[in-house]
CSV table of C-alpha atoms in Angstrom, one decimal:
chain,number,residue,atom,x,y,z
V,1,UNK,CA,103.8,48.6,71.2
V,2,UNK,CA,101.0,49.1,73.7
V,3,UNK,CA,98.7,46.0,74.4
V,4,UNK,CA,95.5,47.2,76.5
V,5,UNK,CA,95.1,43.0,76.6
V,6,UNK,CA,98.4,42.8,78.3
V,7,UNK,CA,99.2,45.0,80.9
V,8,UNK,CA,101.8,42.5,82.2
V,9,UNK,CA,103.7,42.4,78.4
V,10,UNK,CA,103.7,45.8,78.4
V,11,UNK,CA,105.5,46.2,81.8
V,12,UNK,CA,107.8,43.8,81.4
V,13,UNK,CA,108.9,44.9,78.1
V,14,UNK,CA,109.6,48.4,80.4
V,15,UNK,CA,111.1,46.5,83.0
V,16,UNK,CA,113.8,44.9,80.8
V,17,UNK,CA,114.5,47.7,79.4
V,18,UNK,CA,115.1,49.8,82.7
V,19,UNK,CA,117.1,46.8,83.7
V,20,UNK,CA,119.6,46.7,81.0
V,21,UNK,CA,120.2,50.6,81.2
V,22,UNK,CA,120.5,50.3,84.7
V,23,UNK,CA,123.4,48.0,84.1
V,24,UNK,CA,124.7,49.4,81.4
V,25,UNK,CA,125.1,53.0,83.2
V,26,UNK,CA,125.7,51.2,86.1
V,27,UNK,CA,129.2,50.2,84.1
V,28,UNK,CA,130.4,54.1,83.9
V,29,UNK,CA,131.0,54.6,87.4
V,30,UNK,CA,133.9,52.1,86.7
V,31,UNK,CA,135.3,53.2,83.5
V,32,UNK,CA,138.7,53.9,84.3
V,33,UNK,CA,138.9,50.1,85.3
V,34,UNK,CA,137.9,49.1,81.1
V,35,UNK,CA,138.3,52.5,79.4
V,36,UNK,CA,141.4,55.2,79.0
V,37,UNK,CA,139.2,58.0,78.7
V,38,UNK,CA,138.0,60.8,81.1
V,39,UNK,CA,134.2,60.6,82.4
V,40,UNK,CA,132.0,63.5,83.7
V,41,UNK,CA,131.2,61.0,86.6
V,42,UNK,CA,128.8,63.2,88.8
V,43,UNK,CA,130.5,66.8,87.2
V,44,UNK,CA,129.1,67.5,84.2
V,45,UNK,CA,130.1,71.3,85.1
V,46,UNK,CA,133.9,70.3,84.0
V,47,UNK,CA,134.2,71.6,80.2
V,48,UNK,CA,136.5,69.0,79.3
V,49,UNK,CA,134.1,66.5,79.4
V,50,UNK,CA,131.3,68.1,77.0
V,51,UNK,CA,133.7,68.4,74.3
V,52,UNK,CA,132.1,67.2,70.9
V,53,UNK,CA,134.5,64.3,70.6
V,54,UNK,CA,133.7,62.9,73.6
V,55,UNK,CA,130.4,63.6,73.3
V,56,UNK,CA,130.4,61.6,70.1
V,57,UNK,CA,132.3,58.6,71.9
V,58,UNK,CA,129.9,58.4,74.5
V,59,UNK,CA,126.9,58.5,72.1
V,60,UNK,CA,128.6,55.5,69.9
V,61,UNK,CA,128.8,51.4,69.9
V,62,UNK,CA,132.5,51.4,70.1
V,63,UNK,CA,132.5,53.0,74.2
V,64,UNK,CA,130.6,49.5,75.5
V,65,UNK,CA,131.7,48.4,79.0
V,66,UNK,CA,132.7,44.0,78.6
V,67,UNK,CA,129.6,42.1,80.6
V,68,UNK,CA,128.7,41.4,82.8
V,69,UNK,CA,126.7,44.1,84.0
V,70,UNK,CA,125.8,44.3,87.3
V,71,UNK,CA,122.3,46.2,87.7
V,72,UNK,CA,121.3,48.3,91.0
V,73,UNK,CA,118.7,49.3,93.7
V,74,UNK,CA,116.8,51.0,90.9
V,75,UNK,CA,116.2,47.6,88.9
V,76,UNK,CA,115.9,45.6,92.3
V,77,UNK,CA,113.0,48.3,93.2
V,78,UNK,CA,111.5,48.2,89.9
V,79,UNK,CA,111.2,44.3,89.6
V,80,UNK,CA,109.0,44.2,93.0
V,81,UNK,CA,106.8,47.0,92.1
V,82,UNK,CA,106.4,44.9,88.7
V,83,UNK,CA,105.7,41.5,90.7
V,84,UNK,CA,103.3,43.2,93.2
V,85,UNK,CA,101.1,44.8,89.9
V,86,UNK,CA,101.3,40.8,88.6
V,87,UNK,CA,99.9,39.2,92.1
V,88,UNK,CA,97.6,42.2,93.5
V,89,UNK,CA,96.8,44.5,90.1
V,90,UNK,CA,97.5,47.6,92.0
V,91,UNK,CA,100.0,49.4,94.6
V,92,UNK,CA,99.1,48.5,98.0
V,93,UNK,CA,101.4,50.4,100.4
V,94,UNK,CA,101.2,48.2,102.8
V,95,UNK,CA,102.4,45.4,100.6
V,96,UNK,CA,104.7,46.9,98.4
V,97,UNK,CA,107.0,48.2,101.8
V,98,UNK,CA,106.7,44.8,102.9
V,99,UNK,CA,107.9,43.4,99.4
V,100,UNK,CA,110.4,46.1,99.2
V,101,UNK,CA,111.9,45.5,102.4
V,102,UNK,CA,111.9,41.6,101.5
V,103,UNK,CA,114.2,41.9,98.8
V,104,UNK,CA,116.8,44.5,100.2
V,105,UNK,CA,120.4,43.6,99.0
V,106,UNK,CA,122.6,45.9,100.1
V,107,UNK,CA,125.2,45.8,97.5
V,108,UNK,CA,122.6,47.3,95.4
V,109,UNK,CA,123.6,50.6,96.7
V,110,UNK,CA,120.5,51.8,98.5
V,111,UNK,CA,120.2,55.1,99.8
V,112,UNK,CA,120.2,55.3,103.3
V,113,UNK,CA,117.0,56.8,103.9
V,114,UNK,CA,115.1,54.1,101.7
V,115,UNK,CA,117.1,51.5,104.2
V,116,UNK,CA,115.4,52.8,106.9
V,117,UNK,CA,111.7,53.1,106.1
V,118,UNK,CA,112.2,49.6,105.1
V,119,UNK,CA,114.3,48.3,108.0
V,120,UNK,CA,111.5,49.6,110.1
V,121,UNK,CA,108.8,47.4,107.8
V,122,UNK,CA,110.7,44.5,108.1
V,123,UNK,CA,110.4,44.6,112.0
V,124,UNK,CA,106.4,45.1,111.5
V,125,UNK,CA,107.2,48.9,113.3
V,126,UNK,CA,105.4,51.7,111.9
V,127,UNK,CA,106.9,53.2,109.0
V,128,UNK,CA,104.8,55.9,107.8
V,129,UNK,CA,105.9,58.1,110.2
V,130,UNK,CA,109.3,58.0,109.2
V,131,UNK,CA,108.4,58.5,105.2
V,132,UNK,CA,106.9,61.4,106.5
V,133,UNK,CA,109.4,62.8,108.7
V,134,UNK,CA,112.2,62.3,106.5
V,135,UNK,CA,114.5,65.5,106.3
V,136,UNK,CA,112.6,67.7,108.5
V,137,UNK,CA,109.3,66.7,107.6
V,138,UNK,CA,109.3,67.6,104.4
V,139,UNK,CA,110.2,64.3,102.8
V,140,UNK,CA,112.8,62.6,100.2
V,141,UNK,CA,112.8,65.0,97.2
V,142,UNK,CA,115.0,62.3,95.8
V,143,UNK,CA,114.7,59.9,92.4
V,144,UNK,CA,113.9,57.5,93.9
V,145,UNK,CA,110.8,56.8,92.8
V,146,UNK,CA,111.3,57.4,89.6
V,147,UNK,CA,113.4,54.9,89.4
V,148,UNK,CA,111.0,52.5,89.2
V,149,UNK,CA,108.1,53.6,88.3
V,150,UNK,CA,108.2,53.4,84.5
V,151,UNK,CA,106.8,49.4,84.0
V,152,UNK,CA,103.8,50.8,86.4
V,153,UNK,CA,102.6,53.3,83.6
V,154,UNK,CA,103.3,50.6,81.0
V,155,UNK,CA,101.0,48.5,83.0
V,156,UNK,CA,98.2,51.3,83.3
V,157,UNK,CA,99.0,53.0,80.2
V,158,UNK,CA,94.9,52.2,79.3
V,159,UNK,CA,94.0,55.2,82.1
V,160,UNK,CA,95.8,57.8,82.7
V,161,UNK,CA,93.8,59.2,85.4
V,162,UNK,CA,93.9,55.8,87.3
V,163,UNK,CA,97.5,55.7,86.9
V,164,UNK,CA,98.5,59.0,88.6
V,165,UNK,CA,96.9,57.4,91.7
V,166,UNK,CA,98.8,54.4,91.0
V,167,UNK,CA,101.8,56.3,90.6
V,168,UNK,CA,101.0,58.8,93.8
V,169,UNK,CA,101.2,55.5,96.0
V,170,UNK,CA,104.1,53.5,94.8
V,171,UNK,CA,105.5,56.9,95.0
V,172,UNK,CA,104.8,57.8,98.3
V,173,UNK,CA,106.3,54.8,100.3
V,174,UNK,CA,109.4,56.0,100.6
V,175,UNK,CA,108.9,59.8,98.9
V,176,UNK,CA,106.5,62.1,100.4
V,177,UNK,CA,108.3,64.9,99.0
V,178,UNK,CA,105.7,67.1,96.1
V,179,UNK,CA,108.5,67.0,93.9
V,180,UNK,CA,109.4,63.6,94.3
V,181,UNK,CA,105.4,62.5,93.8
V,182,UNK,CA,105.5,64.9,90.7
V,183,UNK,CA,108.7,63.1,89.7
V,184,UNK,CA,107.3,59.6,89.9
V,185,UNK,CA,104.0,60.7,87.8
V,186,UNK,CA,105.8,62.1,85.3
V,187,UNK,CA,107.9,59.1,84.5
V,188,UNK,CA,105.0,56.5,84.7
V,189,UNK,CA,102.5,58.9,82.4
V,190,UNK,CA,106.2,59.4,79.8
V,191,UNK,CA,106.0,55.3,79.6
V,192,UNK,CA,102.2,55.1,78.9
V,193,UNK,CA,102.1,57.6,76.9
V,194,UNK,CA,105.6,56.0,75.1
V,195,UNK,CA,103.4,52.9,74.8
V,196,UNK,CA,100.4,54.1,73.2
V,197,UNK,CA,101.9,57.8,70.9
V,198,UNK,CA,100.5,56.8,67.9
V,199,UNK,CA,101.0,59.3,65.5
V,200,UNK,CA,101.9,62.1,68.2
V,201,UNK,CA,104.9,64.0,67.5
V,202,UNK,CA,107.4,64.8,70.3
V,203,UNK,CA,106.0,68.1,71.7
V,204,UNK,CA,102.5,66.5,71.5
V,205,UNK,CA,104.5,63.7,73.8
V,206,UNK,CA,106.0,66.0,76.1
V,207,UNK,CA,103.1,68.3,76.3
V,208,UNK,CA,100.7,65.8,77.3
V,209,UNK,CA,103.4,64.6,80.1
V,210,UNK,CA,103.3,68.5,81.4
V,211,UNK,CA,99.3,68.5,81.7
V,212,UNK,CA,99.3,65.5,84.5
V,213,UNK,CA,102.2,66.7,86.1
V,214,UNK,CA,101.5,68.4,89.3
V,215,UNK,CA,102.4,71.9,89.7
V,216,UNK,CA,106.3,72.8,90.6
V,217,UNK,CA,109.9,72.6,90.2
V,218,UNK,CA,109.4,69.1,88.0
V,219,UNK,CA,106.8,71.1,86.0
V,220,UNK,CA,108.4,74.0,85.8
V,221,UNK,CA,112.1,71.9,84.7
V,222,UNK,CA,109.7,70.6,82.2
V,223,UNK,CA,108.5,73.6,80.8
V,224,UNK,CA,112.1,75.0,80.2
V,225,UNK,CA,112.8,71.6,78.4
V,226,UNK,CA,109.8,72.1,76.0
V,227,UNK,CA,111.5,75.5,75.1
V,228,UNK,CA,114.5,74.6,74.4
V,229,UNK,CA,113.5,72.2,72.0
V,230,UNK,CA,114.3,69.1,70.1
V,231,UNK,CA,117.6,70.4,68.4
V,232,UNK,CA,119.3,71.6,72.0
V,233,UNK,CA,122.1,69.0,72.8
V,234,UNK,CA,122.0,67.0,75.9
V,235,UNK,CA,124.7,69.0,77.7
V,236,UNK,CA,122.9,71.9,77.3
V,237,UNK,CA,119.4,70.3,78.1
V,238,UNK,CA,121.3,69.1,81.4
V,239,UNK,CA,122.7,72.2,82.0
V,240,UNK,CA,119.5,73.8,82.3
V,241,UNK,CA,117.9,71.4,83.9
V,242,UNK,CA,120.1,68.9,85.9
V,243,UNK,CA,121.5,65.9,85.2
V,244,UNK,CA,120.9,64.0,88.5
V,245,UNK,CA,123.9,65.1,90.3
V,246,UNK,CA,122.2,66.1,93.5
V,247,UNK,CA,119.8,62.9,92.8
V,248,UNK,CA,117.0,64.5,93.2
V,249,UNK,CA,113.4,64.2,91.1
V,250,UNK,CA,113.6,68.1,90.2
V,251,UNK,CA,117.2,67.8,89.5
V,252,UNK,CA,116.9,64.3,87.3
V,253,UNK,CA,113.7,63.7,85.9
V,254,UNK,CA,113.2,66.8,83.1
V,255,UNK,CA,116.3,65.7,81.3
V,256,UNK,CA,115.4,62.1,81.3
V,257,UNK,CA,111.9,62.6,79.8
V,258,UNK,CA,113.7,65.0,77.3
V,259,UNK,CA,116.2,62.3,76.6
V,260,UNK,CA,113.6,59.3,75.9
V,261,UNK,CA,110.7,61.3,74.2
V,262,UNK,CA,114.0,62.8,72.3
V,263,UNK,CA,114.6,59.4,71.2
V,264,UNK,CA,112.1,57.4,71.9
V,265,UNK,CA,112.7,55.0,68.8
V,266,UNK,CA,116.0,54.1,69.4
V,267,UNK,CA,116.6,52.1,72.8
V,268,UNK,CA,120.6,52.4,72.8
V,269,UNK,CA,120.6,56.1,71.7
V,270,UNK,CA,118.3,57.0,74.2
V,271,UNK,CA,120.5,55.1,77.0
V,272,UNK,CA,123.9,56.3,75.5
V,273,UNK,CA,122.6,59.9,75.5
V,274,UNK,CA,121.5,59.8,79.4
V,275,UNK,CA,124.8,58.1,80.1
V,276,UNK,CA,126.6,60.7,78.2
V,277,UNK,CA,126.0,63.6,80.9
V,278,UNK,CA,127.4,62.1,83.7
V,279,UNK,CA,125.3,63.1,87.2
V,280,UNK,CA,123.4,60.1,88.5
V,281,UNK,CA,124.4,57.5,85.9
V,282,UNK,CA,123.1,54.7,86.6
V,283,UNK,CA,119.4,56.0,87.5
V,284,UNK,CA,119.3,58.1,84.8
V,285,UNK,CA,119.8,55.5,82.4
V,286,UNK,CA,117.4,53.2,84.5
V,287,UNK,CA,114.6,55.9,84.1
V,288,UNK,CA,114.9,56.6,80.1
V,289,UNK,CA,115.6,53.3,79.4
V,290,UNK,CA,112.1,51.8,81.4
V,291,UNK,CA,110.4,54.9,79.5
V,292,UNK,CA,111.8,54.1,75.9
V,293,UNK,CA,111.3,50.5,76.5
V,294,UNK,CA,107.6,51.1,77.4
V,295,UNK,CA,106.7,52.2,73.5
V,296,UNK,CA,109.4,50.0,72.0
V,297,UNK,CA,109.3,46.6,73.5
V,298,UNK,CA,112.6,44.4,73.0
V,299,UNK,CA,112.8,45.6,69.4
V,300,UNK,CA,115.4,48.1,69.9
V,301,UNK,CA,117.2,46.6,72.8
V,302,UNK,CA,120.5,45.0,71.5
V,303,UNK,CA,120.7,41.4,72.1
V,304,UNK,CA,124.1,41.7,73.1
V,305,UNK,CA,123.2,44.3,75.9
V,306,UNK,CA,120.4,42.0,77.4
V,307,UNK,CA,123.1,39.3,77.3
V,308,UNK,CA,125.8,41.3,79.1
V,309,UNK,CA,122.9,42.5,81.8
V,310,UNK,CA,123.1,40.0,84.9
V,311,UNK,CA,120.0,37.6,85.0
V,312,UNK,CA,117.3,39.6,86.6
V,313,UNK,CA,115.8,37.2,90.0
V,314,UNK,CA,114.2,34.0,89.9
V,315,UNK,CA,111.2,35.7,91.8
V,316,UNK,CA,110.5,38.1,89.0
Protein backbone atom coordinates (compact mmCIF):
# COMPACT_ATOMS: atom_id res chain seq x y z
CA UNK A 1 0.00 0.00 0.00
CA UNK A 2 0.74 3.67 -0.48
CA UNK A 3 3.98 5.02 1.45
CA UNK A 4 3.96 9.03 1.35
CA UNK A 5 7.71 8.17 2.86
CA UNK A 6 8.53 6.30 -0.29
CA UNK A 7 7.71 7.55 -3.38
CA UNK A 8 10.42 5.39 -4.96
CA UNK A 9 8.67 1.88 -3.15
CA UNK A 10 5.64 2.84 -4.36
CA UNK A 11 6.77 3.20 -8.01
CA UNK A 12 8.58 0.38 -8.20
CA UNK A 13 6.13 -1.83 -6.79
CA UNK A 14 3.98 -0.27 -10.04
CA UNK A 15 6.70 -0.73 -12.20
CA UNK A 16 7.12 -4.49 -11.54
CA UNK A 17 3.96 -5.01 -11.83
CA UNK A 18 3.50 -3.23 -15.38
CA UNK A 19 6.52 -5.27 -16.28
CA UNK A 20 5.32 -8.67 -15.70
CA UNK A 21 1.91 -7.97 -17.47
CA UNK A 22 3.70 -6.55 -20.09
CA UNK A 23 5.36 -9.87 -20.55
CA UNK A 24 2.85 -11.90 -19.74
CA UNK A 25 0.45 -10.33 -22.58
CA UNK A 26 3.25 -9.85 -24.49
CA UNK A 27 3.18 -14.02 -24.64
CA UNK A 28 -0.50 -14.05 -26.48
CA UNK A 29 0.57 -12.59 -29.60
CA UNK A 30 2.32 -16.06 -29.87
CA UNK A 31 -0.11 -18.48 -28.66
CA UNK A 32 -0.48 -20.66 -31.40
CA UNK A 33 3.28 -21.42 -30.96
CA UNK A 34 2.39 -23.03 -26.93
CA UNK A 35 -1.38 -23.20 -27.08
CA UNK A 36 -4.11 -25.14 -29.45
CA UNK A 37 -6.66 -22.67 -28.91
CA UNK A 38 -8.02 -19.72 -30.96
CA UNK A 39 -7.17 -16.06 -29.75
CA UNK A 40 -9.08 -12.72 -30.44
CA UNK A 41 -5.59 -11.35 -31.25
CA UNK A 42 -6.44 -7.69 -32.39
CA UNK A 43 -10.47 -8.85 -33.29
CA UNK A 44 -12.31 -9.00 -30.48
CA UNK A 45 -15.37 -8.28 -32.99
CA UNK A 46 -15.18 -12.27 -34.04
CA UNK A 47 -18.04 -14.03 -31.83
CA UNK A 48 -16.18 -17.03 -31.58
CA UNK A 49 -13.76 -15.73 -29.45
CA UNK A 50 -16.16 -14.21 -26.56
CA UNK A 51 -17.70 -17.43 -25.99
CA UNK A 52 -18.07 -18.13 -22.18
CA UNK A 53 -15.73 -21.07 -22.29
CA UNK A 54 -13.05 -19.33 -23.65
CA UNK A 55 -13.70 -16.52 -21.81
CA UNK A 56 -13.27 -18.74 -18.71
CA UNK A 57 -9.90 -20.24 -20.07
CA UNK A 58 -8.49 -17.07 -20.59
CA UNK A 59 -9.50 -15.73 -17.10
CA UNK A 60 -7.91 -19.05 -15.42
CA UNK A 61 -4.17 -20.42 -14.17
CA UNK A 62 -4.27 -23.30 -16.47
CA UNK A 63 -3.90 -20.90 -20.02
CA UNK A 64 -0.05 -19.59 -18.72
CA UNK A 65 2.39 -19.08 -21.56
CA UNK A 66 6.11 -21.41 -20.39
CA UNK A 67 8.86 -18.42 -19.43
CA UNK A 68 10.50 -16.73 -20.33
CA UNK A 69 8.68 -13.70 -21.03
CA UNK A 70 9.94 -11.36 -23.06
CA UNK A 71 8.57 -7.73 -22.01
CA UNK A 72 8.24 -4.68 -24.67
CA UNK A 73 8.60 -0.89 -25.50
CA UNK A 74 5.97 -0.31 -22.91
CA UNK A 75 8.10 -1.72 -19.92
CA UNK A 76 11.51 -0.35 -21.62
CA UNK A 77 9.56 3.19 -21.52
CA UNK A 78 8.25 2.85 -18.24
CA UNK A 79 11.66 1.82 -16.45
CA UNK A 80 13.30 5.28 -17.79
CA UNK A 81 10.51 7.41 -16.80
CA UNK A 82 10.90 5.47 -13.26
CA UNK A 83 14.86 6.12 -13.20
CA UNK A 84 14.57 9.74 -14.32
CA UNK A 85 11.79 10.36 -11.13
CA UNK A 86 14.77 8.46 -8.85
CA UNK A 87 17.79 10.88 -10.19
CA UNK A 88 15.85 14.28 -10.94
CA UNK A 89 12.28 13.91 -8.69
CA UNK A 90 10.30 15.15 -11.60
CA UNK A 91 9.75 14.93 -15.54
CA UNK A 92 12.06 17.14 -17.28
CA UNK A 93 11.31 16.92 -21.10
CA UNK A 94 14.38 17.70 -22.02
CA UNK A 95 15.89 14.84 -20.09
CA UNK A 96 13.43 12.26 -20.20
CA UNK A 97 13.64 12.39 -24.54
CA UNK A 98 17.21 12.27 -24.02
CA UNK A 99 16.88 9.13 -21.67
CA UNK A 100 14.26 7.74 -23.81
CA UNK A 101 16.20 7.98 -26.86
CA UNK A 102 19.32 6.36 -24.89
CA UNK A 103 17.69 3.21 -24.24
CA UNK A 104 15.88 2.46 -27.66
CA UNK A 105 15.99 -1.32 -28.53
CA UNK A 106 14.37 -1.88 -31.34
CA UNK A 107 13.19 -5.35 -30.87
CA UNK A 108 11.01 -3.84 -28.32
CA UNK A 109 8.54 -3.10 -31.00
CA UNK A 110 8.42 0.71 -30.98
CA UNK A 111 6.10 2.52 -32.91
CA UNK A 112 7.44 4.31 -35.61
CA UNK A 113 6.46 7.72 -34.74
CA UNK A 114 8.03 7.36 -31.05
CA UNK A 115 11.36 6.25 -33.24
CA UNK A 116 11.44 9.36 -34.65
CA UNK A 117 11.01 12.01 -32.07
CA UNK A 118 13.67 10.19 -30.41
CA UNK A 119 15.98 9.49 -33.39
CA UNK A 120 15.92 13.20 -33.78
CA UNK A 121 17.00 13.68 -29.79
CA UNK A 122 19.69 11.44 -30.12
CA UNK A 123 21.27 13.63 -32.86
CA UNK A 124 20.77 16.85 -30.40
CA UNK A 125 18.13 18.15 -33.45
CA UNK A 126 15.04 19.75 -32.35
CA UNK A 127 12.39 17.46 -31.56
CA UNK A 128 9.50 19.36 -30.46
CA UNK A 129 8.57 20.29 -33.52
CA UNK A 130 8.03 16.92 -34.72
CA UNK A 131 5.94 15.88 -31.41
CA UNK A 132 3.89 18.53 -32.50
CA UNK A 133 3.58 18.03 -36.02
CA UNK A 134 2.91 14.47 -35.81
CA UNK A 135 -0.16 13.40 -38.10
CA UNK A 136 -1.04 16.63 -39.38
CA UNK A 137 -0.39 18.66 -36.49
CA UNK A 138 -2.69 17.27 -34.38
CA UNK A 139 -0.48 14.81 -32.61
CA UNK A 140 -0.20 10.98 -31.56
CA UNK A 141 -3.61 10.11 -30.10
CA UNK A 142 -1.97 6.84 -29.38
CA UNK A 143 -1.32 4.73 -25.86
CA UNK A 144 1.54 5.45 -25.69
CA UNK A 145 1.85 7.27 -22.86
CA UNK A 146 -0.13 5.42 -20.96
CA UNK A 147 1.91 2.96 -21.18
CA UNK A 148 4.11 4.08 -18.84
CA UNK A 149 2.87 6.38 -16.93
CA UNK A 150 1.37 4.33 -13.97
CA UNK A 151 4.78 4.16 -11.53
CA UNK A 152 4.72 8.13 -12.06
CA UNK A 153 1.28 8.45 -10.22
CA UNK A 154 2.48 5.78 -7.68
CA UNK A 155 5.39 8.09 -7.22
CA UNK A 156 3.17 11.36 -6.78
CA UNK A 157 0.27 9.65 -5.44
CA UNK A 158 0.74 12.30 -2.22
CA UNK A 159 -0.75 15.27 -4.77
CA UNK A 160 -2.88 14.86 -7.15
CA UNK A 161 -2.83 18.23 -8.49
CA UNK A 162 1.08 18.08 -8.79
CA UNK A 163 0.80 14.92 -10.54
CA UNK A 164 -1.38 15.91 -13.50
CA UNK A 165 1.43 18.31 -14.34
CA UNK A 166 3.70 15.54 -13.93
CA UNK A 167 1.70 13.40 -16.00
CA UNK A 168 0.97 16.38 -18.77
CA UNK A 169 4.81 16.41 -19.37
CA UNK A 170 6.02 12.85 -19.43
CA UNK A 171 2.96 12.78 -21.58
CA UNK A 172 3.64 15.14 -23.91
CA UNK A 173 7.12 14.10 -25.28
CA UNK A 174 6.06 12.09 -27.68
CA UNK A 175 1.92 12.64 -27.39
CA UNK A 176 0.64 16.06 -27.95
CA UNK A 177 -2.57 14.70 -28.86
CA UNK A 178 -5.68 15.97 -25.95
CA UNK A 179 -6.73 12.60 -25.92
CA UNK A 180 -3.53 11.05 -25.54
CA UNK A 181 -2.58 13.80 -22.55
CA UNK A 182 -6.08 12.81 -21.06
CA UNK A 183 -5.04 9.24 -21.57
CA UNK A 184 -1.77 9.46 -19.69
CA UNK A 185 -3.57 11.49 -16.68
CA UNK A 186 -6.00 9.11 -16.24
CA UNK A 187 -3.77 6.16 -15.83
CA UNK A 188 -1.25 7.89 -13.45
CA UNK A 189 -4.25 9.49 -11.11
CA UNK A 190 -6.00 5.36 -11.42
CA UNK A 191 -2.45 4.21 -9.77
CA UNK A 192 -2.38 7.00 -7.04
CA UNK A 193 -5.52 6.79 -6.36
CA UNK A 194 -4.99 2.54 -6.46
CA UNK A 195 -2.28 3.34 -3.86
CA UNK A 196 -3.91 5.31 -1.36
CA UNK A 197 -8.31 4.03 -1.79
CA UNK A 198 -8.70 3.39 1.58
CA UNK A 199 -12.01 2.49 2.22
CA UNK A 200 -13.32 3.91 -1.25
CA UNK A 201 -15.53 1.67 -3.08
CA UNK A 202 -15.10 1.16 -6.90
CA UNK A 203 -17.36 3.93 -8.26
CA UNK A 204 -15.87 6.33 -5.53
CA UNK A 205 -12.40 5.01 -7.41
CA UNK A 206 -13.53 5.48 -10.77
CA UNK A 207 -15.41 8.66 -10.04
CA UNK A 208 -12.64 10.41 -8.64
CA UNK A 209 -10.42 9.27 -11.84
CA UNK A 210 -13.32 11.12 -14.08
CA UNK A 211 -12.99 14.55 -12.00
CA UNK A 212 -9.09 15.10 -13.12
CA UNK A 213 -9.63 13.84 -16.42
CA UNK A 214 -9.64 16.43 -18.95
CA UNK A 215 -12.66 16.89 -20.94
CA UNK A 216 -13.23 14.46 -24.15
CA UNK A 217 -13.39 11.19 -25.81
CA UNK A 218 -11.19 9.53 -22.69
CA UNK A 219 -13.76 11.21 -20.39
CA UNK A 220 -16.55 10.65 -22.16
CA UNK A 221 -15.26 6.51 -22.70
CA UNK A 222 -15.12 6.81 -18.98
CA UNK A 223 -18.42 8.01 -18.36
CA UNK A 224 -20.04 5.11 -20.41
CA UNK A 225 -17.80 2.71 -18.29
CA UNK A 226 -19.20 4.08 -14.98
CA UNK A 227 -22.78 3.28 -16.42
CA UNK A 228 -22.36 0.11 -17.24
CA UNK A 229 -21.28 -0.88 -14.11
CA UNK A 230 -19.31 -3.35 -12.06
CA UNK A 231 -21.41 -6.55 -13.10
CA UNK A 232 -20.98 -5.80 -17.19
CA UNK A 233 -18.39 -8.51 -18.52
CA UNK A 234 -15.20 -7.44 -20.11
CA UNK A 235 -16.36 -8.18 -23.69
CA UNK A 236 -19.03 -6.05 -23.26
CA UNK A 237 -17.07 -3.27 -21.39
CA UNK A 238 -14.66 -3.51 -24.56
CA UNK A 239 -17.25 -3.47 -26.88
CA UNK A 240 -18.42 -0.28 -25.80
CA UNK A 241 -15.44 1.13 -25.27
CA UNK A 242 -12.44 -0.37 -27.18
CA UNK A 243 -10.10 -2.75 -26.37
CA UNK A 244 -6.99 -1.15 -27.88
CA UNK A 245 -7.26 -2.36 -31.33
CA UNK A 246 -6.69 0.87 -33.04
CA UNK A 247 -4.03 1.63 -30.09
CA UNK A 248 -5.10 4.60 -29.34
CA UNK A 249 -5.66 6.38 -25.63
CA UNK A 250 -9.56 6.92 -26.37
CA UNK A 251 -9.79 3.47 -27.80
CA UNK A 252 -7.58 1.66 -24.76
CA UNK A 253 -7.56 3.44 -21.70
CA UNK A 254 -11.53 3.34 -20.44
CA UNK A 255 -11.41 -0.42 -20.44
CA UNK A 256 -8.18 -0.75 -18.70
CA UNK A 257 -9.10 1.60 -15.78
CA UNK A 258 -12.49 -0.51 -15.72
CA UNK A 259 -10.44 -3.64 -15.69
CA UNK A 260 -7.93 -2.71 -12.73
CA UNK A 261 -10.39 -0.56 -10.45
CA UNK A 262 -12.76 -3.82 -11.38
CA UNK A 263 -10.13 -5.85 -9.77
CA UNK A 264 -7.94 -4.03 -8.16
CA UNK A 265 -7.24 -6.72 -5.40
CA UNK A 266 -6.30 -9.38 -7.45
CA UNK A 267 -2.98 -8.80 -9.62
CA UNK A 268 -3.39 -11.93 -12.03
CA UNK A 269 -7.28 -11.43 -12.44
CA UNK A 270 -6.82 -8.03 -13.32
CA UNK A 271 -4.02 -9.05 -16.00
CA UNK A 272 -5.90 -12.19 -17.20
CA UNK A 273 -9.06 -10.10 -17.72
CA UNK A 274 -7.23 -7.31 -19.99
CA UNK A 275 -5.51 -10.13 -21.82
CA UNK A 276 -8.73 -11.82 -22.27
CA UNK A 277 -10.19 -9.19 -24.92
CA UNK A 278 -7.63 -9.36 -27.27
CA UNK A 279 -6.91 -5.66 -29.10
CA UNK A 280 -3.56 -4.29 -28.01
CA UNK A 281 -2.42 -7.15 -25.69
CA UNK A 282 0.48 -6.53 -24.56
CA UNK A 283 -0.11 -2.61 -23.55
CA UNK A 284 -3.23 -3.31 -22.21
CA UNK A 285 -1.96 -5.59 -19.81
CA UNK A 286 1.15 -3.28 -19.21
CA UNK A 287 -1.38 -0.41 -18.24
CA UNK A 288 -3.73 -2.45 -15.64
CA UNK A 289 -1.08 -4.29 -14.43
CA UNK A 290 1.25 -0.85 -13.40
CA UNK A 291 -2.29 0.49 -12.08
CA UNK A 292 -3.22 -2.70 -9.88
CA UNK A 293 0.29 -2.94 -8.85
CA UNK A 294 0.30 0.67 -7.57
CA UNK A 295 -2.39 -0.24 -4.58
CA UNK A 296 -1.19 -3.84 -4.23
CA UNK A 297 2.56 -3.91 -4.11
CA UNK A 298 4.14 -7.53 -4.83
CA UNK A 299 1.50 -9.14 -2.69
CA UNK A 300 -0.66 -10.28 -5.40
CA UNK A 301 1.90 -10.77 -8.03
CA UNK A 302 2.64 -14.56 -8.45
CA UNK A 303 6.08 -15.46 -7.82
CA UNK A 304 6.15 -17.70 -10.60
CA UNK A 305 5.05 -14.84 -13.02
CA UNK A 306 7.93 -12.42 -11.74
CA UNK A 307 10.22 -15.44 -12.31
CA UNK A 308 9.09 -16.20 -15.86
CA UNK A 309 9.32 -12.16 -16.65
CA UNK A 310 12.91 -11.57 -18.24
CA UNK A 311 15.19 -9.62 -15.74
CA UNK A 312 14.27 -6.05 -16.06
CA UNK A 313 17.96 -3.74 -17.01
CA UNK A 314 20.81 -3.47 -14.90
CA UNK A 315 20.33 0.49 -15.17
CA UNK A 316 16.97 0.38 -13.52
Amino acid sequence: MWNPKDPNANATASLIGLSVADAFGNQFFDIANWQSVPFPGRQWEEPDYSTPDLTDRFLSADLTPPGPWEWTDDTQMACTVVEQLRHGRGIDPDRLVKAFAARVELKRDYGPSVLSILDEARAERPWRPLTAGAFGGSGSMGNGTAMRIAPLGAWFCDDLTHLEAQARLCSEVTHTHPDAIAGGIAVAVTAALAARRGAATRTELLEAVIDRVPRGEVETRLRAVAALGWDATATSVAAAVGNGQRTSCADTVPFCVWAAIRHLGNFPLAVRTAVSVGGDIDTNAAIVGGMVAAGTGFTTIPDAWIAAREPLPDWV
